[in-house]
PDB file of C-alpha atoms in Angstrom:
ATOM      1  CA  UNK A   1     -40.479  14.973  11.162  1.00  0.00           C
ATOM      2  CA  UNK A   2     -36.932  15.798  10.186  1.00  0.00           C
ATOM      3  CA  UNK A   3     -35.711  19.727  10.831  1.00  0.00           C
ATOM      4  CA  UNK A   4     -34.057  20.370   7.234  1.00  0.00           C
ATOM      5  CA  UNK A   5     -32.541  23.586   8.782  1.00  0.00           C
ATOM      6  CA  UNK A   6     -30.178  21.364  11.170  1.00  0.00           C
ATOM      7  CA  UNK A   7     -27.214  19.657  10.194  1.00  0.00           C
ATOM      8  CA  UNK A   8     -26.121  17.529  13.132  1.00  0.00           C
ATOM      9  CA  UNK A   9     -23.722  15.070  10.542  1.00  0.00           C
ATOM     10  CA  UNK A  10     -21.696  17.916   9.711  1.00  0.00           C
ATOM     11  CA  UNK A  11     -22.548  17.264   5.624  1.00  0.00           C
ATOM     12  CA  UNK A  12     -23.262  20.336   4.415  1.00  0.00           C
ATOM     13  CA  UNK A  13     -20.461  23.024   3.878  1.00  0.00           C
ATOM     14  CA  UNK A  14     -22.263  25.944   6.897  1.00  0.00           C
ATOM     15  CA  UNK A  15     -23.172  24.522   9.867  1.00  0.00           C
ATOM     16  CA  UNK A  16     -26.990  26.010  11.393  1.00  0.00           C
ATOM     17  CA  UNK A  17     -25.047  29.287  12.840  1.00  0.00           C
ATOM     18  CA  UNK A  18     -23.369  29.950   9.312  1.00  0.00           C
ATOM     19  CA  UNK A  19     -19.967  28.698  11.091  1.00  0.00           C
ATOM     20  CA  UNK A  20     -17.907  26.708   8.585  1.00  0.00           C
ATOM     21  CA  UNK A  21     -17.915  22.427   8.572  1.00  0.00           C
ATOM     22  CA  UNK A  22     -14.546  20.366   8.192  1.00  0.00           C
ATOM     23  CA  UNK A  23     -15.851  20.593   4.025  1.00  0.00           C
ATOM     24  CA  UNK A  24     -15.804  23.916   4.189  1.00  0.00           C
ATOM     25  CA  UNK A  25     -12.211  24.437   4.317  1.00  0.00           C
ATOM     26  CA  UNK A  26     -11.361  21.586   2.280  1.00  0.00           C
ATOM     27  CA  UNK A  27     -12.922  23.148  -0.556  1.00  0.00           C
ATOM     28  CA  UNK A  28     -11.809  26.665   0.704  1.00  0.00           C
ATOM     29  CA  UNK A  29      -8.244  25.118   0.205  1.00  0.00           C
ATOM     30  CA  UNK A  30      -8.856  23.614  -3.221  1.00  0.00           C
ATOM     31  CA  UNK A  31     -10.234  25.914  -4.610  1.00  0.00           C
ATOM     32  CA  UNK A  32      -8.128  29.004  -3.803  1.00  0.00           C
ATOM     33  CA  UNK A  33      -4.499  26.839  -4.287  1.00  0.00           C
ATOM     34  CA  UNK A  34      -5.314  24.514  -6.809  1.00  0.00           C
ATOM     35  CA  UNK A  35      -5.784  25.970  -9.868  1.00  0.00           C
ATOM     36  CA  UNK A  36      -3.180  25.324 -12.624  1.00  0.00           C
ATOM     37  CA  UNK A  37      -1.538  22.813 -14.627  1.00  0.00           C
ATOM     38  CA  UNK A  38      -1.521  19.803 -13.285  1.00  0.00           C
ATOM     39  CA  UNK A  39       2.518  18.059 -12.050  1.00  0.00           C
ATOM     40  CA  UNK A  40       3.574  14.981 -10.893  1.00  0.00           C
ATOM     41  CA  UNK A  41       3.835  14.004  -7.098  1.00  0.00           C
ATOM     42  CA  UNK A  42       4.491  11.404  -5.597  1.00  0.00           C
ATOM     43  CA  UNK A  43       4.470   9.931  -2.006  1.00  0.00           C
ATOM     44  CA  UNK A  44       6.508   7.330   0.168  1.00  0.00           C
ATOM     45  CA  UNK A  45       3.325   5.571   1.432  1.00  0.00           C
ATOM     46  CA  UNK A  46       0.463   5.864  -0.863  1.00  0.00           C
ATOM     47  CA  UNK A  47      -1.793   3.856   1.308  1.00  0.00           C
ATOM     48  CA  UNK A  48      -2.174   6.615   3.903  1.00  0.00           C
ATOM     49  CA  UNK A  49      -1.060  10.022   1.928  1.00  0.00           C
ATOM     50  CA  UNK A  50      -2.806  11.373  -1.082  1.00  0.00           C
ATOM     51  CA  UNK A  51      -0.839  13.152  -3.318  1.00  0.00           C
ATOM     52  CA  UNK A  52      -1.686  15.948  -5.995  1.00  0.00           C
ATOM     53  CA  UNK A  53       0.316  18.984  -7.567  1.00  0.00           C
ATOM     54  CA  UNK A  54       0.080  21.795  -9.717  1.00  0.00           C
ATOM     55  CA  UNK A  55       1.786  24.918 -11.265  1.00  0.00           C
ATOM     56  CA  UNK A  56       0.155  28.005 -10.733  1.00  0.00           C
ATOM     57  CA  UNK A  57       0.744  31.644  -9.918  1.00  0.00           C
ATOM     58  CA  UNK A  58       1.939  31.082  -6.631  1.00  0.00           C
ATOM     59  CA  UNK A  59       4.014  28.755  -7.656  1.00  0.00           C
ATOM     60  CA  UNK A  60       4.526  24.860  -7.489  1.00  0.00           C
ATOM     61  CA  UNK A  61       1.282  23.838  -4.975  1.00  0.00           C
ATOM     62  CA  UNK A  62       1.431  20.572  -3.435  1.00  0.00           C
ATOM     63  CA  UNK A  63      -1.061  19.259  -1.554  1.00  0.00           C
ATOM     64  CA  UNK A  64      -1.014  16.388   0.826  1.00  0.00           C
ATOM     65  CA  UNK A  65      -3.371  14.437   2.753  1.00  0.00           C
ATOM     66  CA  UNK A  66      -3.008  12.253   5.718  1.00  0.00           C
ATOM     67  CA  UNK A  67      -6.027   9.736   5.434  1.00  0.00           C
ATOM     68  CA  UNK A  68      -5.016   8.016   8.685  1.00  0.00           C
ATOM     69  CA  UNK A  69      -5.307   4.289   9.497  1.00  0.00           C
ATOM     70  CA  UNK A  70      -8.673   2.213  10.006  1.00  0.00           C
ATOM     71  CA  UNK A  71      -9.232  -0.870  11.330  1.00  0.00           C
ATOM     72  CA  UNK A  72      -8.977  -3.842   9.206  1.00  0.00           C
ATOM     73  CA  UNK A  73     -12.072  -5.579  10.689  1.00  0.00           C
ATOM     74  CA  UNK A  74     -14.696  -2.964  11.105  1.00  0.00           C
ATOM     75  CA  UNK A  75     -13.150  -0.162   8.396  1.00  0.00           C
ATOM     76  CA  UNK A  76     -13.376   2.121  11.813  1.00  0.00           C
ATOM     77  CA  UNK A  77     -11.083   5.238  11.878  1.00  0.00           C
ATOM     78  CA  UNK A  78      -8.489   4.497  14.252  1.00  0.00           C
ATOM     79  CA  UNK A  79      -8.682   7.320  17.081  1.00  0.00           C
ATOM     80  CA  UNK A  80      -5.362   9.227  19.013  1.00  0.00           C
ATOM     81  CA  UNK A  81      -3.444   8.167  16.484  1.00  0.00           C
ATOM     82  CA  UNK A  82       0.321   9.717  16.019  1.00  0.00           C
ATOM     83  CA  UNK A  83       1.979  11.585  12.768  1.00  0.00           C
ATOM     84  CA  UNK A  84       3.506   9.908  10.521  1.00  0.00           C
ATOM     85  CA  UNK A  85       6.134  11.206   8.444  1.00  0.00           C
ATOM     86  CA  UNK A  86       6.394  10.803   4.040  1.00  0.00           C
ATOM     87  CA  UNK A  87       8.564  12.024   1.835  1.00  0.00           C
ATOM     88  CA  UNK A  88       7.113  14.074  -0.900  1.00  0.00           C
ATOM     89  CA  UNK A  89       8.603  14.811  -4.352  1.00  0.00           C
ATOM     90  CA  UNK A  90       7.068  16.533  -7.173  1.00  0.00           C
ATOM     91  CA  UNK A  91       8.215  15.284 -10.922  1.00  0.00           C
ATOM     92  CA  UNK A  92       7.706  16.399 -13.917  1.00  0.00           C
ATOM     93  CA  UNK A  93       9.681  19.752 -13.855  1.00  0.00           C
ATOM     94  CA  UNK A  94      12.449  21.030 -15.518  1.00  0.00           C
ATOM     95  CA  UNK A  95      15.705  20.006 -13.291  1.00  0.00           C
ATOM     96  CA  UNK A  96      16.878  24.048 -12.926  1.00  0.00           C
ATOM     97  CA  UNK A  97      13.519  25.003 -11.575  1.00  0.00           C
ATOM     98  CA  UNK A  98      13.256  21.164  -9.628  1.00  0.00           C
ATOM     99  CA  UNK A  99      16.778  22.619  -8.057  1.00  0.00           C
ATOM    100  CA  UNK A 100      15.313  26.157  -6.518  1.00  0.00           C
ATOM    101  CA  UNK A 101      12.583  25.172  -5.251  1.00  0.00           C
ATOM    102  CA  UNK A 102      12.065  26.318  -1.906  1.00  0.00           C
ATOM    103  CA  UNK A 103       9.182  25.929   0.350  1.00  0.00           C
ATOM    104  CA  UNK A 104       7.529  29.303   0.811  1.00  0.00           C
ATOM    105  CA  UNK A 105       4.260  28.871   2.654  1.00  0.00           C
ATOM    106  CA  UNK A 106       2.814  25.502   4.541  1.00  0.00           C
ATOM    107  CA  UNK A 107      -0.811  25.345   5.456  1.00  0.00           C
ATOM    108  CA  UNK A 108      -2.958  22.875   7.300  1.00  0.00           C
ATOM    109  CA  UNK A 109      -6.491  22.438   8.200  1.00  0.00           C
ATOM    110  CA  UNK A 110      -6.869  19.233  10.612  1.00  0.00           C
ATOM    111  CA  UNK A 111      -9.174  16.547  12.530  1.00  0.00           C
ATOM    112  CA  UNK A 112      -8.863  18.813  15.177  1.00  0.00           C
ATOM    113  CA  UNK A 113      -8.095  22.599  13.218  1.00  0.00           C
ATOM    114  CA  UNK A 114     -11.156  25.010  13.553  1.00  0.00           C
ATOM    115  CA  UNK A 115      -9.731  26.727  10.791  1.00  0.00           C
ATOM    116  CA  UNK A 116      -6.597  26.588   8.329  1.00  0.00           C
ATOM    117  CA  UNK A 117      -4.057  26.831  10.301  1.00  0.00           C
ATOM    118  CA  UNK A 118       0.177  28.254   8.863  1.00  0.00           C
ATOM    119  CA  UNK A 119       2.352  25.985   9.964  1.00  0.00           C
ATOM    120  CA  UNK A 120       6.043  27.026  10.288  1.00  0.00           C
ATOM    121  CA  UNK A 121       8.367  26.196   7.921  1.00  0.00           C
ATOM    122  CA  UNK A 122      11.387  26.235   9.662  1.00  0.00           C
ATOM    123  CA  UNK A 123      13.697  22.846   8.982  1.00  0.00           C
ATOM    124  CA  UNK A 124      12.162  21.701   6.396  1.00  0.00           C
ATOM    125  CA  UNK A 125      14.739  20.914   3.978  1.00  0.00           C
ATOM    126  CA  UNK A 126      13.591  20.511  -0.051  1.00  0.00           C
ATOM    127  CA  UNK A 127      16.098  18.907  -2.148  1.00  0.00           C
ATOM    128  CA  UNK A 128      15.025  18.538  -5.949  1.00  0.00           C
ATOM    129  CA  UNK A 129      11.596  18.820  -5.604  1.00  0.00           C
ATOM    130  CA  UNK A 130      11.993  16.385  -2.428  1.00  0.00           C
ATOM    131  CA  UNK A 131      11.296  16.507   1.194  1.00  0.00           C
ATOM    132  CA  UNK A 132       9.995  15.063   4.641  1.00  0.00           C
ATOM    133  CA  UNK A 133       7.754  16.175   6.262  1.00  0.00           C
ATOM    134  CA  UNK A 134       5.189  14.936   9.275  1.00  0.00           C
ATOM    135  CA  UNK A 135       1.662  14.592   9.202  1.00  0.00           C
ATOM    136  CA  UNK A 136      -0.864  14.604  11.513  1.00  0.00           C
ATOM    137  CA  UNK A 137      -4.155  11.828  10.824  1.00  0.00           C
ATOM    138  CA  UNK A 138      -7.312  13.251   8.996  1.00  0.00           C
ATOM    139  CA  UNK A 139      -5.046  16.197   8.111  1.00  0.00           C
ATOM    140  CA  UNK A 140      -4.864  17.756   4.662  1.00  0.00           C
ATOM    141  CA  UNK A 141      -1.526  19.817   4.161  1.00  0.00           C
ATOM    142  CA  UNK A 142      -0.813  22.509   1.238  1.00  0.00           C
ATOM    143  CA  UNK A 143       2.506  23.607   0.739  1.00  0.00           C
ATOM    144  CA  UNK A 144       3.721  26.213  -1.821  1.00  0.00           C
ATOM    145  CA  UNK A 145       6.935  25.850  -3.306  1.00  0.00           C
ATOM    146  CA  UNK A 146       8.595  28.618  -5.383  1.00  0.00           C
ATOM    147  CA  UNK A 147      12.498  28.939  -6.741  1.00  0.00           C
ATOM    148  CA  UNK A 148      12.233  32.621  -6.849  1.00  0.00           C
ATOM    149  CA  UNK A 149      12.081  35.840  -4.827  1.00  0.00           C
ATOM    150  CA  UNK A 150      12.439  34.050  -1.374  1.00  0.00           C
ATOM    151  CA  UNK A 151      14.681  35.406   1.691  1.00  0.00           C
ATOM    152  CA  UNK A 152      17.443  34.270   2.256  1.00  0.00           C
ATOM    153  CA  UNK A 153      18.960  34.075   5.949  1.00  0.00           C
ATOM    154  CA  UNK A 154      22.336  36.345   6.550  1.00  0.00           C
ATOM    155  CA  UNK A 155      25.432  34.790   6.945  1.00  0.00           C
ATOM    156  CA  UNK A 156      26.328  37.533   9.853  1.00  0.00           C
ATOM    157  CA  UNK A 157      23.359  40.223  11.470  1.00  0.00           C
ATOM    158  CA  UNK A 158      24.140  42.929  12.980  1.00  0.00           C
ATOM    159  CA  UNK A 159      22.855  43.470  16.934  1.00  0.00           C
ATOM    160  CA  UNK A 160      21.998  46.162  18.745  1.00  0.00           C
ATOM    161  CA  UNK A 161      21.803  46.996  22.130  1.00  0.00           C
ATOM    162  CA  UNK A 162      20.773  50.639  23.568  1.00  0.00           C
ATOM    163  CA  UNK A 163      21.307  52.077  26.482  1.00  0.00           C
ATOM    164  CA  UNK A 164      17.783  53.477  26.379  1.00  0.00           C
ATOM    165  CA  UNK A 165      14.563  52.289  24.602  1.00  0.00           C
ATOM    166  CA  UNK A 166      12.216  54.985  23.572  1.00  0.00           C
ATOM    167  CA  UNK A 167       8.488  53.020  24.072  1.00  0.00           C
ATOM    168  CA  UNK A 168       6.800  56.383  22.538  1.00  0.00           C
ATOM    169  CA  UNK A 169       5.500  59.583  23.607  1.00  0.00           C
ATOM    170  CA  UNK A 170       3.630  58.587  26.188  1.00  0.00           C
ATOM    171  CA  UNK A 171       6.119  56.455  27.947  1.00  0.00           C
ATOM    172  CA  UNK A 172       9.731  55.594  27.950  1.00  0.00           C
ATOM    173  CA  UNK A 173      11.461  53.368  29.237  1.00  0.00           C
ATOM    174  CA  UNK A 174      15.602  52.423  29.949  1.00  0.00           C
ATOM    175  CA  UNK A 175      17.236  49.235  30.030  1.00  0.00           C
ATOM    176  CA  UNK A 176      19.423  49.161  33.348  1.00  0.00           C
TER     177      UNK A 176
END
């Protein structure tokens, strides 16, 4: 007799201890970024990256996902498989807003991700509504893009070095 309360195939959305399946998060994704008009992107290889955008309140969302390769023969999901890298570009915007963009938040929830993971965003470089980025296999990849209210880096900062470093109340500390 088959136990309807298990859910060994990983199919439905709670696994049998109420921990969340790959589908979960998916959805979780989806449905808390995209919401909003629907924009234009587009990918550099549309036979492994799937492509969809939209304008909402956090901005321009873009979401990106990695199907991997599969063998030709058996339609198998090819395993320990490396990134690959795309360029993205989202259309359909007017050219001032197109020019700053910038990307404000990157998220990821993987093959092997127990959760959504925030990638940094560090070197990424958007151009127009353009960038590179790489992806890992069986990875789906949000990115929020906004051309307002971001932080800019300094040109020049300002350090500081004491002589002493007060740790609190209950303990202090100096820097010899």
């Amino acid at each position: 007799s088959h136990d309807k309360g298990k859910d060994s195939a990983g199919q439905a959305i709670l696994n049998e201890k109420g921990e969340p399946n790959p589908k979960y998060w998916a959805f979780w994704l989806m449905s808390r970024y995209f919401r909003g008009k629907a924009v234009s992107a587009e990918s550099s290889d549309w036979s492994t990256f799937s492509v969809h955008a939209c304008l909402n309140k956090k901005g321009t969302v873009i979401f990106v996902a990695n199907k991997g390769d599969y063998d030709a023969d058996t339609g198998s999901f090819i395993p320990n498989q490396s990134a690959k890298t795309a360029q993205i570009q989202v259309k359909g915007l007017p050219k001032k807003l197109l020019k700053k963009l910038q990307i404000k938040e990157i998220l990821r929830f993987g093959i092997d991700d127990p959760y959504v993971i925030q990638m940094e965003k560090t070197g990424v470089e958007i151009d127009s509504g353009t960038f590179t980025y790489e992806f890992q296999p069986l990875s789906i990849y949000v990115f929020v893009l906004s051309g307002k209210g971001l932080w800019k880096e300094p040109k020049t900062y300002l350090h500081v070095n004491p002589e002493r470093v007060d740790f609190g109340p209950h303990e202090t500390g100096s820097i010899e």
